[in-house]
PDB file of C-alpha atoms and ligand atoms in Angstrom:
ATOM      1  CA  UNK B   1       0.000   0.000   0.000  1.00 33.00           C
ATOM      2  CA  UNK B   2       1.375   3.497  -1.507  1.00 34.00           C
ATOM      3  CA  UNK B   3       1.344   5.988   1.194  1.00 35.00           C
ATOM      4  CA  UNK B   4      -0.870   9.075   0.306  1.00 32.00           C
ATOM      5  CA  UNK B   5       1.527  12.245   0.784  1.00 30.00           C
ATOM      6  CA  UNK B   6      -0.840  14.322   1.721  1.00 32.00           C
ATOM      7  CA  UNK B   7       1.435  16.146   4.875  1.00 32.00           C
ATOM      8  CA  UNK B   8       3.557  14.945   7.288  1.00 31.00           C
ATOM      9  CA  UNK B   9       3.199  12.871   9.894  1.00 35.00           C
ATOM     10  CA  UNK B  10       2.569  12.217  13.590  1.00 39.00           C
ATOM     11  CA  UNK B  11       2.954  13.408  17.602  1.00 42.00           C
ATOM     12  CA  UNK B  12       6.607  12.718  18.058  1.00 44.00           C
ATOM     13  CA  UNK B  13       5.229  11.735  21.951  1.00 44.00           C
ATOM     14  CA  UNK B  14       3.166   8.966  20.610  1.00 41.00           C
ATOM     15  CA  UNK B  15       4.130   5.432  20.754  1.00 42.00           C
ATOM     16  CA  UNK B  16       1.517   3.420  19.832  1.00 40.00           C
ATOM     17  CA  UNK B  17       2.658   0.952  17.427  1.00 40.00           C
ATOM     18  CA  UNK B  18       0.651   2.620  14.611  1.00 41.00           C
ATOM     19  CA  UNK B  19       3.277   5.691  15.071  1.00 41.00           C
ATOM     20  CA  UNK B  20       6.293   3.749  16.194  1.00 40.00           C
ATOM     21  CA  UNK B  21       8.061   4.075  12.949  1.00 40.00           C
ATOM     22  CA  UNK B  22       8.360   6.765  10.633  1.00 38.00           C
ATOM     23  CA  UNK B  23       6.768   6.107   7.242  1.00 39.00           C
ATOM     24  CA  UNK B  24       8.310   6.888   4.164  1.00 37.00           C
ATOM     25  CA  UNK B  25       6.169   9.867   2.956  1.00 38.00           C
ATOM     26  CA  UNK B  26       7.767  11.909   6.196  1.00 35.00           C
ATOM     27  CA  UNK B  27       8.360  12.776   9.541  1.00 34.00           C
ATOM     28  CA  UNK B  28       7.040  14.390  12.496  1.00 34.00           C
ATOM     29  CA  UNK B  29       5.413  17.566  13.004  1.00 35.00           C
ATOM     30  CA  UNK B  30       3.401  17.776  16.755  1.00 36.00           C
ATOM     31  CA  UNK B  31      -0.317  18.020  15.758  1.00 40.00           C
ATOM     32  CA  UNK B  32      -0.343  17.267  12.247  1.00 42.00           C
ATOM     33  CA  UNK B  33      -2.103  14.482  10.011  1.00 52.00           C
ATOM     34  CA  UNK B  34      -0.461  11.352  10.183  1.00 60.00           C
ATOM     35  CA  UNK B  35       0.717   8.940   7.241  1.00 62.00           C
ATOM     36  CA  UNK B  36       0.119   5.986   8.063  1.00 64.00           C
ATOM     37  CA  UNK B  37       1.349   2.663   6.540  1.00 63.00           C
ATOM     38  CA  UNK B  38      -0.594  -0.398   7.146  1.00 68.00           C
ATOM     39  CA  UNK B  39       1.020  -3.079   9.237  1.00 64.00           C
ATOM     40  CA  UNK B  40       0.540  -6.197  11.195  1.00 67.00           C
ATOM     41  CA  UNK B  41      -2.419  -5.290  13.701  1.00 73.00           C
ATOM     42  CA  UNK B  42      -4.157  -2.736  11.250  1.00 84.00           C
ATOM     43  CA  UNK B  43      -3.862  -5.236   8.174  1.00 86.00           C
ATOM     44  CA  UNK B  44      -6.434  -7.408   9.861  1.00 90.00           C
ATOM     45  CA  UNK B  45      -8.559  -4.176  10.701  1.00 93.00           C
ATOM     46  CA  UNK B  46      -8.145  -3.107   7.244  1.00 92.00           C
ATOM     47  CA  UNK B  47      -9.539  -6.461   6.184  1.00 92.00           C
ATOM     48  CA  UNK B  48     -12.216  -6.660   8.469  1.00 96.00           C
ATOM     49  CA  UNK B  49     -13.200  -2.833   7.168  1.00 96.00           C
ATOM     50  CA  UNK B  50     -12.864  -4.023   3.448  1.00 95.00           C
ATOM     51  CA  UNK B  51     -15.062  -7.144   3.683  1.00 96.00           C
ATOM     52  CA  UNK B  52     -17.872  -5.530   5.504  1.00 97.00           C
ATOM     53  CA  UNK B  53     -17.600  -2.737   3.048  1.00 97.00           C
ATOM     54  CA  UNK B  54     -18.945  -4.916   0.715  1.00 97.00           C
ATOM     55  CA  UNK B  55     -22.667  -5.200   2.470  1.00 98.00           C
ATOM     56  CA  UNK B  56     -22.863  -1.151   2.569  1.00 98.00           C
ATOM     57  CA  UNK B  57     -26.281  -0.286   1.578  1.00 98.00           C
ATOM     58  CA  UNK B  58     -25.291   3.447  -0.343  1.00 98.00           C
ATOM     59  CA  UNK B  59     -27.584   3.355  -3.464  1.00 98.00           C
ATOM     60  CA  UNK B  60     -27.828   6.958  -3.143  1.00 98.00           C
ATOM     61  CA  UNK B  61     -24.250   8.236  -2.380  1.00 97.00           C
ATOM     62  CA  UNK B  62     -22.706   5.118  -3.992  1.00 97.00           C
ATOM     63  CA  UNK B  63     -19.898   5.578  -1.601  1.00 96.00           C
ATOM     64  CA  UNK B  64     -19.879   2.193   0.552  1.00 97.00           C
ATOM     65  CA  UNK B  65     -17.732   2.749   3.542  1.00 97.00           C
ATOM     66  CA  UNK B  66     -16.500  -0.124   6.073  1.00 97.00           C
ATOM     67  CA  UNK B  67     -15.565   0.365   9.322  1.00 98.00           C
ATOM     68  CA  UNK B  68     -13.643  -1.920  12.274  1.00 97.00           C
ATOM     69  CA  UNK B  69     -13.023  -1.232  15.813  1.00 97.00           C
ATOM     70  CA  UNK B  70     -10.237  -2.956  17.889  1.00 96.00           C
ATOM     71  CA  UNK B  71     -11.189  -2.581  21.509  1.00 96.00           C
ATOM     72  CA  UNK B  72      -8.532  -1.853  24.695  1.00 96.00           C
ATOM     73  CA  UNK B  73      -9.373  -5.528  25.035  1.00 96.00           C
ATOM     74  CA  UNK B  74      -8.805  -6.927  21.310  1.00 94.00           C
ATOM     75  CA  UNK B  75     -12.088  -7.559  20.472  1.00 95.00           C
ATOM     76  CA  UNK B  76     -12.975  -6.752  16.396  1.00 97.00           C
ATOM     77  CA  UNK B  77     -16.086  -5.131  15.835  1.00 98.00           C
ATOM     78  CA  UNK B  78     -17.471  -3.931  12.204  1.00 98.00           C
ATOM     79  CA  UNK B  79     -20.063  -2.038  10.778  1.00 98.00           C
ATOM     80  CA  UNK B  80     -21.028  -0.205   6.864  1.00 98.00           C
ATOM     81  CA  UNK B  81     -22.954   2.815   5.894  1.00 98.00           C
ATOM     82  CA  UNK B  82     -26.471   1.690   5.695  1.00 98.00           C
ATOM     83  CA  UNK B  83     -28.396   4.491   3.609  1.00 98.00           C
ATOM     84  CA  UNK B  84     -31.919   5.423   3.629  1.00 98.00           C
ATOM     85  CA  UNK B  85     -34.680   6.599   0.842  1.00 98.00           C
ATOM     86  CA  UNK B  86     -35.741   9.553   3.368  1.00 98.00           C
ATOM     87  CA  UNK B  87     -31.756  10.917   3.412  1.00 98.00           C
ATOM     88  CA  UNK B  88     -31.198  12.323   6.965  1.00 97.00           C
ATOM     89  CA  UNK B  89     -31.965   8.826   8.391  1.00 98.00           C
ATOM     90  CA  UNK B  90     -29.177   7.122   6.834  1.00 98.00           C
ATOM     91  CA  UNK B  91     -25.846   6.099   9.346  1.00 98.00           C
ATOM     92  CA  UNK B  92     -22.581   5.856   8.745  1.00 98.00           C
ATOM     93  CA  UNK B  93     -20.202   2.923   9.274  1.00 98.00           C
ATOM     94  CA  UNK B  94     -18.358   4.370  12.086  1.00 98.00           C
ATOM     95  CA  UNK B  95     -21.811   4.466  13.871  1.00 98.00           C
ATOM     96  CA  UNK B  96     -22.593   0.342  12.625  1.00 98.00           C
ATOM     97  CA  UNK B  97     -19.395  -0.412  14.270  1.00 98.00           C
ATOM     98  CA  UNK B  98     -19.671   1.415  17.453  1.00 98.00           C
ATOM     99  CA  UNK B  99     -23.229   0.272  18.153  1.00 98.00           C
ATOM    100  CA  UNK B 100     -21.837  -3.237  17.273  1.00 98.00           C
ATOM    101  CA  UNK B 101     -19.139  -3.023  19.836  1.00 97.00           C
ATOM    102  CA  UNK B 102     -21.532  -1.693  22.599  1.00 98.00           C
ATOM    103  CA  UNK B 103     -23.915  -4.695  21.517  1.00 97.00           C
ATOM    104  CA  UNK B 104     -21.242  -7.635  22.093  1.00 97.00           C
ATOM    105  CA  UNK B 105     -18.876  -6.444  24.561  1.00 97.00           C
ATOM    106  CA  UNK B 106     -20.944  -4.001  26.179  1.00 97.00           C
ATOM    107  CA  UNK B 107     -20.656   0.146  27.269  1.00 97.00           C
ATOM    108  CA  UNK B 108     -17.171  -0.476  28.783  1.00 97.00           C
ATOM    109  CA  UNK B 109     -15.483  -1.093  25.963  1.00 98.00           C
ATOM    110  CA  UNK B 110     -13.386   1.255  24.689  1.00 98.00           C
ATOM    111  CA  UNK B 111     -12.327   1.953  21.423  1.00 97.00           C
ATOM    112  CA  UNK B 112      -8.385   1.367  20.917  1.00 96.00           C
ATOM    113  CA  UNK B 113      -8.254   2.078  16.920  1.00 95.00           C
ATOM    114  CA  UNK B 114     -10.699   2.294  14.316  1.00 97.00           C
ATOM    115  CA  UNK B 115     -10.264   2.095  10.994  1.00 96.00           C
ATOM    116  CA  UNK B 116     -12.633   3.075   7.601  1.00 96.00           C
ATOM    117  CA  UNK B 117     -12.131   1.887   4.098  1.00 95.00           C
ATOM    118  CA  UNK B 118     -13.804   4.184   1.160  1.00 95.00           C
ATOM    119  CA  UNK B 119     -13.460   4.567  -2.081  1.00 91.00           C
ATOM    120  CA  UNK B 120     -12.209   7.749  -3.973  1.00 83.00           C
ATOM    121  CA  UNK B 121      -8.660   8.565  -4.831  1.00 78.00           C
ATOM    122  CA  UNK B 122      -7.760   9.951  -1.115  1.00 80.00           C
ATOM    123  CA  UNK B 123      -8.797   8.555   2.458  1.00 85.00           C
ATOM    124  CA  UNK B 124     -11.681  10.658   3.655  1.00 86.00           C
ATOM    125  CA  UNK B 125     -12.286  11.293   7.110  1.00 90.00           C
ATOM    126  CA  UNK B 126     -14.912  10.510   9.785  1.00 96.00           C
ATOM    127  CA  UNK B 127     -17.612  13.159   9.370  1.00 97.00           C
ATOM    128  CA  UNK B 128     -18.539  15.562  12.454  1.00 97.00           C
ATOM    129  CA  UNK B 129     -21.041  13.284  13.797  1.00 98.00           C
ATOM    130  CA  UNK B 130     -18.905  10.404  13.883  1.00 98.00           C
ATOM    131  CA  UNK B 131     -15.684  12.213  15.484  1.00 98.00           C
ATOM    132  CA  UNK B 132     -18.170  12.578  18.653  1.00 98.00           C
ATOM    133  CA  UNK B 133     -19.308   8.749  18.789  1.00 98.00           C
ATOM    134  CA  UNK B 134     -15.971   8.229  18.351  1.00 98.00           C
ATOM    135  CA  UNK B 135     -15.055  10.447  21.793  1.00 98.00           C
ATOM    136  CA  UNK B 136     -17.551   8.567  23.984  1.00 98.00           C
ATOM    137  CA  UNK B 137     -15.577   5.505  23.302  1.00 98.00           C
ATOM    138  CA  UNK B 138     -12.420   6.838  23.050  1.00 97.00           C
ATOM    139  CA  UNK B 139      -9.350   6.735  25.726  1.00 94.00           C
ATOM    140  CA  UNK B 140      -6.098   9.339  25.583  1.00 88.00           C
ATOM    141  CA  UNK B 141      -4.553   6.143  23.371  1.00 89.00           C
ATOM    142  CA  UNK B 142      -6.911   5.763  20.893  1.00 94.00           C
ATOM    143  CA  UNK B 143      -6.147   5.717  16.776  1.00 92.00           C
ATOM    144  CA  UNK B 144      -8.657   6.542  13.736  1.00 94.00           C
ATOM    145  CA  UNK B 145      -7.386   5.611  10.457  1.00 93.00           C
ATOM    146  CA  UNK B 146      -9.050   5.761   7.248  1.00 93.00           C
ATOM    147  CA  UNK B 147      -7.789   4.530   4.084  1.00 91.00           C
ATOM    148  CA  UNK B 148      -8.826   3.847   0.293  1.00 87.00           C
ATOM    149  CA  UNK B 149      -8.040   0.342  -1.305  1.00 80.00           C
ATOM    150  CA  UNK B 150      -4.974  -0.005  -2.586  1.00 71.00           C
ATOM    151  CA  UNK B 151      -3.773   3.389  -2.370  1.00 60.00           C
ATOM    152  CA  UNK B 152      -3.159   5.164   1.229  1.00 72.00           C
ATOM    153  CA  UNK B 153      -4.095   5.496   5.002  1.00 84.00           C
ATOM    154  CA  UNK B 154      -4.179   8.756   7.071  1.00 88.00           C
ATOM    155  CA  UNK B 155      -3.967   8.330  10.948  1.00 89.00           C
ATOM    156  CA  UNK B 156      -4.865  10.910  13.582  1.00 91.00           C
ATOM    157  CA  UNK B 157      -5.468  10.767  17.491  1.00 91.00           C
ATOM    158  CA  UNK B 158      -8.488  11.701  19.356  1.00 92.00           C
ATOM    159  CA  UNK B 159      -7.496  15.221  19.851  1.00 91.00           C
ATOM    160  CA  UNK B 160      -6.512  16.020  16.646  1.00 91.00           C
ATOM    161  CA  UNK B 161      -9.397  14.882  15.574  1.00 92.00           C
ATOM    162  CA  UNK B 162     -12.121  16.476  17.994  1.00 94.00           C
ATOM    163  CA  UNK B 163      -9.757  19.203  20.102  1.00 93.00           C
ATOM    164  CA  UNK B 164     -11.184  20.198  22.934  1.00 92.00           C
ATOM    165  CA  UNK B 165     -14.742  17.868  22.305  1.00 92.00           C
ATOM    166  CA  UNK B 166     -17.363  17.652  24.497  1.00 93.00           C
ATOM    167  CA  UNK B 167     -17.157  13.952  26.454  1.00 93.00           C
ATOM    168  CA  UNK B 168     -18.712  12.144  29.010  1.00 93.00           C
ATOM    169  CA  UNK B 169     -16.731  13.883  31.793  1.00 91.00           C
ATOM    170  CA  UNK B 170     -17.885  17.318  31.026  1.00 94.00           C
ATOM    171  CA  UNK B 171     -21.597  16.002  32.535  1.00 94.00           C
ATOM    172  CA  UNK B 172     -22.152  16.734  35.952  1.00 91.00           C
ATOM    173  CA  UNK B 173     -23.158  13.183  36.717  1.00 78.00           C
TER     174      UNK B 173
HETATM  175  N1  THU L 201     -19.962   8.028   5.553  1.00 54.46           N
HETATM  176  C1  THU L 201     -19.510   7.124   6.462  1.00 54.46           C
HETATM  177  O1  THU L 201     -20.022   5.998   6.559  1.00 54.46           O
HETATM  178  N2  THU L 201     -18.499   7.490   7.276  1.00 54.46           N
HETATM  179  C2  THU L 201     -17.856   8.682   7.224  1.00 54.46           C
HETATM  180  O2  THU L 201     -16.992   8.929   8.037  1.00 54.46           O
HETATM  181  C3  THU L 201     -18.190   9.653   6.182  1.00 54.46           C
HETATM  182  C4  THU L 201     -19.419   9.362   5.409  1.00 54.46           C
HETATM  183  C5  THU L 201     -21.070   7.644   4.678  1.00 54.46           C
HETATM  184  C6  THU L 201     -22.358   8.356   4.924  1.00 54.46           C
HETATM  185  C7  THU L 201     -23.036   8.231   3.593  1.00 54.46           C
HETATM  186  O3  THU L 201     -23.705   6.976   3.550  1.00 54.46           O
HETATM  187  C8  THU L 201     -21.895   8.219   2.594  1.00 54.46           C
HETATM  188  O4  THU L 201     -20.724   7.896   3.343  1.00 54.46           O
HETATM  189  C9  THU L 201     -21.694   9.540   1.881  1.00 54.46           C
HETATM  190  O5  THU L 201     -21.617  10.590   2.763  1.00 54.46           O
END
């Protein structure tokens, strides 16, 4: 997999494997978009993400998107966009994936990366909506990745993705 040089990569503070290493396309700049190239754990994410990509209901975007979550414990999770005739009710995979994760392992787990396939000559990235499912789940650790078949993956962190979001610690309860 080609990395896509879109800008250079990751917190020089993080060492999650994901950021370990530096990838070929660069190097290091605190707070930037991350590069990512797609080894050993995130392969089988990535494959997970690809194959349920495949059962995305997206008739009307025809954009299917896959999505897997690794939980803090190891437990694989997927979901896909599932679209609907009457537009605003359609959900994205990011959402399938999370409400498959609180479904089997319950609403302790906590998400360590998640990764989305889509199509299109660049990795997107999660939209608004998802970036704040994503926090509810998320710990200081956690990694979301998206990537395009055969061409590239971005990586970011929590923070770079949502700074300063609202999370479950800001309630009063
Ligand atoms: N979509 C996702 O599933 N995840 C994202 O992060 C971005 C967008 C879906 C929603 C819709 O079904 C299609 O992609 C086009 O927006």
């Amino acid at each position: 997999m080609q990395p896509w040089n879109l800008s250079p990569v990751v917190d020089p503070r993080c060492r999650c494997p994901l950021h370990e290493r530096p990838t070929r396309a660069g190097h290091r700049r605190p707070g930037s978009v991350g590069v990512v190239e797609l080894e050993g754990h995130l392969e089988e994410l990535f494959d997970a993400a690809a194959a349920v990509r495949e059962r995305a209901h997206s008739p009307y975007s025809r954009y299917p998107v896959g999505a897997a979550i690794r939980t803090v414990e190891g437990d694989l999770f997927v979901g896909c966009n599932v679209e609907n005739a009457a537009f605003p009710e359609g959900t994205c995979a990011e959402a399938g994936a999370i409400a498959a994760m609180v479904a089997g392992a319950g609403p302790t787990a906590r998400i360590a990366e998640i990764l989305t396939v889509a199509g299109g000559a660049r990795p997107g990235s999660p939209c608004g909506g998802c970036r704040q499912k994503i926090r509810e789940f998320a710990t200081p650790e956690t990694r979301i990745v998206s990537t395009t078949p055969g061409a590239a993956a971005i990586g970011w962190t929590m923070a770079e993705l949502l700074p300063g979001g609202f999370g479950p610690d800001d309630l009063p309860v």
